[in-house]
Amino acid sequence: SSGGATPAISVPAATATVSGLVPTPPNNTTTFLRGDATFAVPTAAVAYRALTNFEDTGRFGEFVTGGGINTYGTYGLQQETSATGTSGCLVNWQLGGGSVNLRVNSPRITYMFTMITVGTDLNIALWVADGYTNSGGAITLTTDHFGFKVIRAASGTTSLFATQANGTTETASAALDTVDANDHYELIAQLNGTTSVDYYWQVNAGARSAATNLTGTMPAGTYTTIGCKITNVAVATASTIQLHSAGYER
């Protein structure tokens, strides 16, 4: 009636199927409101992770040609080409004894390395692939893979690129950075199912780059190998890379 008290309105508690009042918040920043109108702590993401600092020579497959040298030491793996035009070094890291497909379940790979010396013409591949060619000279970049490459050709600029291929054709980014002697890099490549790959890089403790996303010639093979290869390309000058760590996660 006019001038009387406002009648009380009954609002039910919210449930998974009924709209209504949510429970009193728990006054923290670590829980969330679920679809059944209860608060809960998020479930931690489950992932498989493997990391190597290149501690033990017996854990890796190796190949050298033309006087190349793989050396394991305090700071990881050092790969050196000699002053021979076809000199090269290769190290393979096989998870699961070479019988596990490392491409499935959207994996992420990481590398940390220092470019010690830069020869005249060189190729470096840091990638997960279905295998590497055990030879010196130019690296075959159409091998089914995703990861990074460092290229110097015709005595020009030494550049870092993102690279991926489907066994027939390579797709590469524009040059991400100019690589100089003693530059220290951190690299991340994230495979996004069958649609694209995101590539990130960071040099000399600077800011991490935004993602460089590549969609062409998506990798599709059975990947068994994570590796690093450095070669001279027909020019007899030495180059050295120091690989501090490599990682794999999915």
mmCIF file of C-alpha atoms in Angstrom:
data_model
loop_
_atom_site.group_PDB
_atom_site.id
_atom_site.type_symbol
_atom_site.label_atom_id
_atom_site.label_comp_id
_atom_site.label_asym_id
_atom_site.label_seq_id
_atom_site.Cartn_x
_atom_site.Cartn_y
_atom_site.Cartn_z
ATOM 1 C CA SER A 1 0.000 0.000 0.000
ATOM 2 C CA SER A 2 1.051 3.614 -0.373
ATOM 3 C CA GLY A 3 3.725 4.547 2.169
ATOM 4 C CA GLY A 4 4.224 0.900 3.188
ATOM 5 C CA ALA A 5 7.494 -1.142 3.240
ATOM 6 C CA THR A 6 8.821 -2.584 -0.018
ATOM 7 C CA PRO A 7 8.111 -6.307 -0.055
ATOM 8 C CA ALA A 8 11.210 -8.547 0.095
ATOM 9 C CA ILE A 9 12.216 -10.322 -3.117
ATOM 10 C CA SER A 10 13.631 -13.817 -2.745
ATOM 11 C CA VAL A 11 16.576 -14.551 -5.105
ATOM 12 C CA PRO A 12 17.811 -18.148 -5.184
ATOM 13 C CA ALA A 13 21.457 -19.097 -4.969
ATOM 14 C CA ALA A 14 23.062 -19.640 -8.356
ATOM 15 C CA THR A 15 23.749 -23.231 -9.418
ATOM 16 C CA ALA A 16 24.929 -24.940 -12.579
ATOM 17 C CA THR A 17 21.380 -24.697 -13.966
ATOM 18 C CA VAL A 18 19.729 -21.827 -12.055
ATOM 19 C CA SER A 19 20.578 -18.136 -12.286
ATOM 20 C CA GLY A 20 20.795 -16.287 -9.007
ATOM 21 C CA LEU A 21 23.158 -14.974 -6.336
ATOM 22 C CA VAL A 22 26.744 -16.144 -6.589
ATOM 23 C CA PRO A 23 28.567 -17.281 -3.428
ATOM 24 C CA THR A 24 30.456 -14.727 -1.377
ATOM 25 C CA PRO A 25 33.868 -14.206 -3.041
ATOM 26 C CA PRO A 26 36.816 -15.729 -1.122
ATOM 27 C CA ASN A 27 38.748 -12.412 -1.148
ATOM 28 C CA ASN A 28 41.833 -13.679 -3.016
ATOM 29 C CA THR A 29 43.375 -13.572 -6.484
ATOM 30 C CA THR A 30 44.036 -17.299 -6.872
ATOM 31 C CA THR A 31 40.551 -18.738 -7.483
ATOM 32 C CA PHE A 32 37.891 -18.335 -10.171
ATOM 33 C CA LEU A 33 34.118 -18.733 -10.395
ATOM 34 C CA ARG A 34 33.232 -21.950 -12.216
ATOM 35 C CA GLY A 35 30.242 -22.660 -14.421
ATOM 36 C CA ASP A 36 28.528 -24.478 -11.533
ATOM 37 C CA ALA A 37 28.660 -21.251 -9.432
ATOM 38 C CA THR A 38 31.424 -22.411 -7.105
ATOM 39 C CA PHE A 39 34.914 -21.007 -6.630
ATOM 40 C CA ALA A 40 37.921 -23.221 -7.405
ATOM 41 C CA VAL A 41 41.691 -23.113 -7.886
ATOM 42 C CA PRO A 42 42.747 -23.464 -11.558
ATOM 43 C CA THR A 43 44.261 -26.810 -12.522
ATOM 44 C CA ALA A 44 47.940 -26.552 -13.387
ATOM 45 C CA ALA A 45 48.746 -27.159 -17.051
ATOM 46 C CA VAL A 46 50.229 -30.577 -17.747
ATOM 47 C CA ALA A 47 53.195 -30.675 -20.091
ATOM 48 C CA TYR A 48 56.171 -32.826 -21.011
ATOM 49 C CA ARG A 49 59.481 -30.958 -20.907
ATOM 50 C CA ALA A 50 63.013 -31.951 -21.846
ATOM 51 C CA LEU A 51 66.106 -29.750 -21.574
ATOM 52 C CA THR A 52 69.758 -30.291 -22.360
ATOM 53 C CA ASN A 53 72.821 -28.200 -21.619
ATOM 54 C CA PHE A 54 74.881 -30.550 -23.812
ATOM 55 C CA GLU A 55 76.607 -32.099 -20.815
ATOM 56 C CA ASP A 56 77.471 -35.571 -22.116
ATOM 57 C CA THR A 57 78.944 -36.532 -25.482
ATOM 58 C CA GLY A 58 77.357 -39.979 -25.284
ATOM 59 C CA ARG A 59 73.810 -38.590 -25.403
ATOM 60 C CA PHE A 60 74.030 -37.084 -28.895
ATOM 61 C CA GLY A 61 74.571 -38.221 -32.449
ATOM 62 C CA GLU A 62 77.477 -36.404 -34.068
ATOM 63 C CA PHE A 63 78.910 -35.788 -37.513
ATOM 64 C CA VAL A 64 81.877 -33.699 -38.652
ATOM 65 C CA THR A 65 83.496 -33.169 -42.019
ATOM 66 C CA GLY A 66 86.347 -31.104 -43.441
ATOM 67 C CA GLY A 67 88.048 -30.573 -40.077
ATOM 68 C CA GLY A 68 84.932 -29.508 -38.165
ATOM 69 C CA ILE A 69 84.954 -29.977 -34.374
ATOM 70 C CA ASN A 70 82.208 -30.556 -31.775
ATOM 71 C CA THR A 71 83.502 -29.774 -28.253
ATOM 72 C CA TYR A 72 81.543 -30.218 -25.005
ATOM 73 C CA GLY A 73 82.628 -27.909 -22.192
ATOM 74 C CA THR A 74 81.705 -25.609 -19.336
ATOM 75 C CA TYR A 75 79.374 -23.445 -21.449
ATOM 76 C CA GLY A 76 77.725 -26.203 -23.473
ATOM 77 C CA LEU A 77 78.474 -27.390 -27.002
ATOM 78 C CA GLN A 78 80.941 -25.500 -29.184
ATOM 79 C CA GLN A 79 80.810 -26.202 -32.918
ATOM 80 C CA GLU A 80 83.675 -25.002 -35.097
ATOM 81 C CA THR A 81 84.218 -25.214 -38.820
ATOM 82 C CA SER A 82 87.763 -25.154 -40.129
ATOM 83 C CA ALA A 83 89.280 -23.108 -42.949
ATOM 84 C CA THR A 84 87.965 -25.623 -45.490
ATOM 85 C CA GLY A 85 85.183 -24.805 -47.935
ATOM 86 C CA THR A 86 83.095 -27.901 -47.084
ATOM 87 C CA SER A 87 83.768 -28.027 -43.326
ATOM 88 C CA GLY A 88 80.767 -28.745 -41.119
ATOM 89 C CA CYS A 89 79.514 -29.966 -37.736
ATOM 90 C CA LEU A 90 76.234 -31.625 -36.801
ATOM 91 C CA VAL A 91 74.805 -32.697 -33.430
ATOM 92 C CA ASN A 92 71.479 -34.561 -33.130
ATOM 93 C CA TRP A 93 69.402 -34.885 -29.957
ATOM 94 C CA GLN A 94 66.883 -37.708 -30.254
ATOM 95 C CA LEU A 95 64.105 -37.967 -27.687
ATOM 96 C CA GLY A 96 62.433 -41.362 -27.363
ATOM 97 C CA GLY A 97 65.276 -43.183 -29.084
ATOM 98 C CA GLY A 98 64.338 -41.779 -32.471
ATOM 99 C CA SER A 99 60.966 -43.586 -32.512
ATOM 100 C CA VAL A 100 58.750 -40.766 -31.150
ATOM 101 C CA ASN A 101 57.167 -38.172 -33.454
ATOM 102 C CA LEU A 102 58.241 -34.842 -31.936
ATOM 103 C CA ARG A 103 55.913 -32.828 -34.200
ATOM 104 C CA VAL A 104 52.574 -33.859 -32.648
ATOM 105 C CA ASN A 105 50.669 -32.019 -29.859
ATOM 106 C CA SER A 106 51.861 -28.523 -30.816
ATOM 107 C CA PRO A 107 55.401 -28.623 -29.413
ATOM 108 C CA ARG A 108 57.650 -25.706 -28.512
ATOM 109 C CA ILE A 109 61.409 -25.728 -29.053
ATOM 110 C CA THR A 110 63.976 -23.377 -27.544
ATOM 111 C CA TYR A 111 67.638 -22.627 -28.152
ATOM 112 C CA MET A 112 70.214 -20.443 -26.418
ATOM 113 C CA PHE A 113 73.457 -19.777 -28.289
ATOM 114 C CA THR A 114 76.335 -17.354 -28.772
ATOM 115 C CA MET A 115 77.810 -16.617 -32.186
ATOM 116 C CA ILE A 116 81.527 -16.652 -31.369
ATOM 117 C CA THR A 117 83.125 -16.032 -34.779
ATOM 118 C CA VAL A 118 81.525 -15.337 -38.147
ATOM 119 C CA GLY A 119 83.207 -16.759 -41.232
ATOM 120 C CA THR A 120 82.797 -15.466 -44.755
ATOM 121 C CA ASP A 121 79.932 -17.674 -46.012
ATOM 122 C CA LEU A 122 78.060 -20.008 -43.640
ATOM 123 C CA ASN A 123 74.800 -21.816 -42.885
ATOM 124 C CA ILE A 124 73.467 -22.644 -39.412
ATOM 125 C CA ALA A 125 70.287 -24.661 -38.769
ATOM 126 C CA LEU A 126 68.638 -24.840 -35.326
ATOM 127 C CA TRP A 127 65.470 -26.845 -35.773
ATOM 128 C CA VAL A 128 63.393 -29.959 -35.115
ATOM 129 C CA ALA A 129 63.268 -32.085 -38.241
ATOM 130 C CA ASP A 130 62.785 -35.525 -39.749
ATOM 131 C CA GLY A 131 66.572 -35.766 -40.149
ATOM 132 C CA TYR A 132 69.690 -33.939 -41.220
ATOM 133 C CA THR A 133 71.950 -34.487 -44.201
ATOM 134 C CA ASN A 134 75.376 -35.556 -42.947
ATOM 135 C CA SER A 135 77.476 -33.388 -45.241
ATOM 136 C CA GLY A 136 79.230 -30.052 -45.463
ATOM 137 C CA GLY A 137 78.331 -27.205 -47.782
ATOM 138 C CA ALA A 138 74.950 -25.488 -48.031
ATOM 139 C CA ILE A 139 72.273 -26.960 -45.751
ATOM 140 C CA THR A 140 69.223 -28.415 -47.521
ATOM 141 C CA LEU A 141 66.468 -26.076 -46.333
ATOM 142 C CA THR A 142 63.567 -27.993 -47.894
ATOM 143 C CA THR A 143 63.987 -30.819 -45.356
ATOM 144 C CA ASP A 144 60.727 -31.186 -43.384
ATOM 145 C CA HIS A 145 61.358 -28.961 -40.328
ATOM 146 C CA PHE A 146 60.571 -25.862 -38.296
ATOM 147 C CA GLY A 147 63.034 -23.651 -36.424
ATOM 148 C CA PHE A 148 65.673 -21.043 -37.228
ATOM 149 C CA LYS A 149 68.563 -20.518 -39.614
ATOM 150 C CA VAL A 150 71.539 -18.172 -39.785
ATOM 151 C CA ILE A 151 72.786 -17.370 -43.294
ATOM 152 C CA ARG A 152 75.730 -15.455 -44.663
ATOM 153 C CA ALA A 153 76.174 -15.504 -48.442
ATOM 154 C CA ALA A 154 78.473 -13.703 -50.873
ATOM 155 C CA SER A 155 80.394 -12.145 -47.964
ATOM 156 C CA GLY A 156 77.295 -10.129 -47.099
ATOM 157 C CA THR A 157 75.265 -9.578 -43.947
ATOM 158 C CA THR A 158 74.879 -12.471 -41.522
ATOM 159 C CA SER A 159 71.159 -12.759 -40.728
ATOM 160 C CA LEU A 160 68.804 -14.748 -38.508
ATOM 161 C CA PHE A 161 65.593 -16.115 -40.069
ATOM 162 C CA ALA A 162 62.606 -18.223 -39.043
ATOM 163 C CA THR A 163 62.239 -21.220 -41.346
ATOM 164 C CA GLN A 164 59.880 -24.118 -41.980
ATOM 165 C CA ALA A 165 59.389 -26.627 -44.784
ATOM 166 C CA ASN A 166 57.174 -29.546 -45.765
ATOM 167 C CA GLY A 167 59.831 -31.691 -47.406
ATOM 168 C CA THR A 168 59.453 -29.973 -50.784
ATOM 169 C CA THR A 169 59.359 -26.199 -50.267
ATOM 170 C CA GLU A 170 60.738 -23.855 -47.612
ATOM 171 C CA THR A 171 58.913 -20.833 -46.180
ATOM 172 C CA ALA A 172 61.213 -18.340 -44.444
ATOM 173 C CA SER A 173 60.663 -15.010 -42.730
ATOM 174 C CA ALA A 174 62.340 -11.768 -43.670
ATOM 175 C CA ALA A 175 65.604 -11.296 -41.804
ATOM 176 C CA LEU A 176 64.809 -11.082 -38.076
ATOM 177 C CA ASP A 177 68.158 -9.670 -36.972
ATOM 178 C CA THR A 178 71.751 -9.072 -38.071
ATOM 179 C CA VAL A 179 74.069 -11.552 -36.339
ATOM 180 C CA ASP A 180 77.484 -10.282 -35.222
ATOM 181 C CA ALA A 181 80.370 -11.985 -33.446
ATOM 182 C CA ASN A 182 79.678 -12.510 -29.705
ATOM 183 C CA ASP A 183 75.929 -11.881 -30.048
ATOM 184 C CA HIS A 184 73.920 -13.991 -27.579
ATOM 185 C CA TYR A 185 70.495 -15.272 -28.708
ATOM 186 C CA GLU A 186 67.453 -16.911 -27.149
ATOM 187 C CA LEU A 187 65.080 -18.491 -29.677
ATOM 188 C CA ILE A 188 61.572 -19.944 -29.319
ATOM 189 C CA ALA A 189 59.458 -21.682 -31.971
ATOM 190 C CA GLN A 190 55.861 -22.666 -31.138
ATOM 191 C CA LEU A 191 54.020 -25.003 -33.515
ATOM 192 C CA ASN A 192 50.272 -24.217 -33.576
ATOM 193 C CA GLY A 193 48.738 -27.501 -34.675
ATOM 194 C CA THR A 194 48.614 -27.718 -38.464
ATOM 195 C CA THR A 195 47.924 -24.019 -39.099
ATOM 196 C CA SER A 196 51.026 -21.935 -38.286
ATOM 197 C CA VAL A 197 54.244 -21.515 -36.309
ATOM 198 C CA ASP A 198 55.090 -18.562 -34.032
ATOM 199 C CA TYR A 199 58.752 -17.554 -33.798
ATOM 200 C CA TYR A 200 60.322 -15.359 -31.089
ATOM 201 C CA TRP A 201 63.887 -14.144 -30.601
ATOM 202 C CA GLN A 202 65.878 -12.123 -28.113
ATOM 203 C CA VAL A 203 69.455 -10.851 -28.448
ATOM 204 C CA ASN A 204 71.950 -9.759 -25.784
ATOM 205 C CA ALA A 205 69.361 -9.662 -22.966
ATOM 206 C CA GLY A 206 67.194 -7.192 -24.899
ATOM 207 C CA ALA A 207 63.416 -7.355 -25.119
ATOM 208 C CA ARG A 208 61.844 -10.471 -26.578
ATOM 209 C CA SER A 209 60.394 -9.923 -30.035
ATOM 210 C CA ALA A 210 56.743 -10.119 -30.921
ATOM 211 C CA ALA A 211 55.708 -13.316 -32.674
ATOM 212 C CA THR A 212 56.644 -13.791 -36.306
ATOM 213 C CA ASN A 213 53.878 -16.059 -37.617
ATOM 214 C CA LEU A 214 54.455 -18.277 -40.658
ATOM 215 C CA THR A 215 51.655 -20.279 -42.285
ATOM 216 C CA GLY A 216 53.154 -21.490 -45.573
ATOM 217 C CA THR A 217 54.502 -24.991 -46.288
ATOM 218 C CA MET A 218 53.538 -26.296 -42.868
ATOM 219 C CA PRO A 219 55.734 -29.098 -41.531
ATOM 220 C CA ALA A 220 53.993 -32.474 -41.690
ATOM 221 C CA GLY A 221 56.627 -35.176 -41.321
ATOM 222 C CA THR A 222 57.538 -37.572 -38.536
ATOM 223 C CA TYR A 223 60.120 -35.594 -36.576
ATOM 224 C CA THR A 224 62.671 -37.561 -34.582
ATOM 225 C CA THR A 225 65.539 -35.112 -34.197
ATOM 226 C CA ILE A 226 66.315 -31.802 -32.516
ATOM 227 C CA GLY A 227 69.647 -30.542 -33.704
ATOM 228 C CA CYS A 228 72.183 -27.921 -34.608
ATOM 229 C CA LYS A 229 74.282 -27.853 -37.746
ATOM 230 C CA ILE A 230 76.878 -25.321 -38.914
ATOM 231 C CA THR A 231 78.657 -25.475 -42.273
ATOM 232 C CA ASN A 232 80.916 -23.458 -44.500
ATOM 233 C CA VAL A 233 79.500 -22.796 -47.953
ATOM 234 C CA ALA A 234 82.383 -23.180 -50.397
ATOM 235 C CA VAL A 235 84.520 -20.525 -48.672
ATOM 236 C CA ALA A 236 87.514 -21.565 -46.577
ATOM 237 C CA THR A 237 87.050 -19.458 -43.437
ATOM 238 C CA ALA A 238 86.246 -20.753 -39.955
ATOM 239 C CA SER A 239 83.082 -20.044 -37.936
ATOM 240 C CA THR A 240 82.186 -20.932 -34.333
ATOM 241 C CA ILE A 241 78.878 -21.198 -32.506
ATOM 242 C CA GLN A 242 78.462 -22.009 -28.805
ATOM 243 C CA LEU A 243 75.162 -23.752 -28.081
ATOM 244 C CA HIS A 244 74.342 -23.361 -24.389
ATOM 245 C CA SER A 245 71.023 -25.201 -24.207
ATOM 246 C CA ALA A 246 68.111 -26.632 -26.161
ATOM 247 C CA GLY A 247 64.606 -27.425 -24.949
ATOM 248 C CA TYR A 248 61.481 -29.248 -26.044
ATOM 249 C CA GLU A 249 57.975 -29.032 -24.561
ATOM 250 C CA ARG A 250 54.495 -30.253 -25.441
#
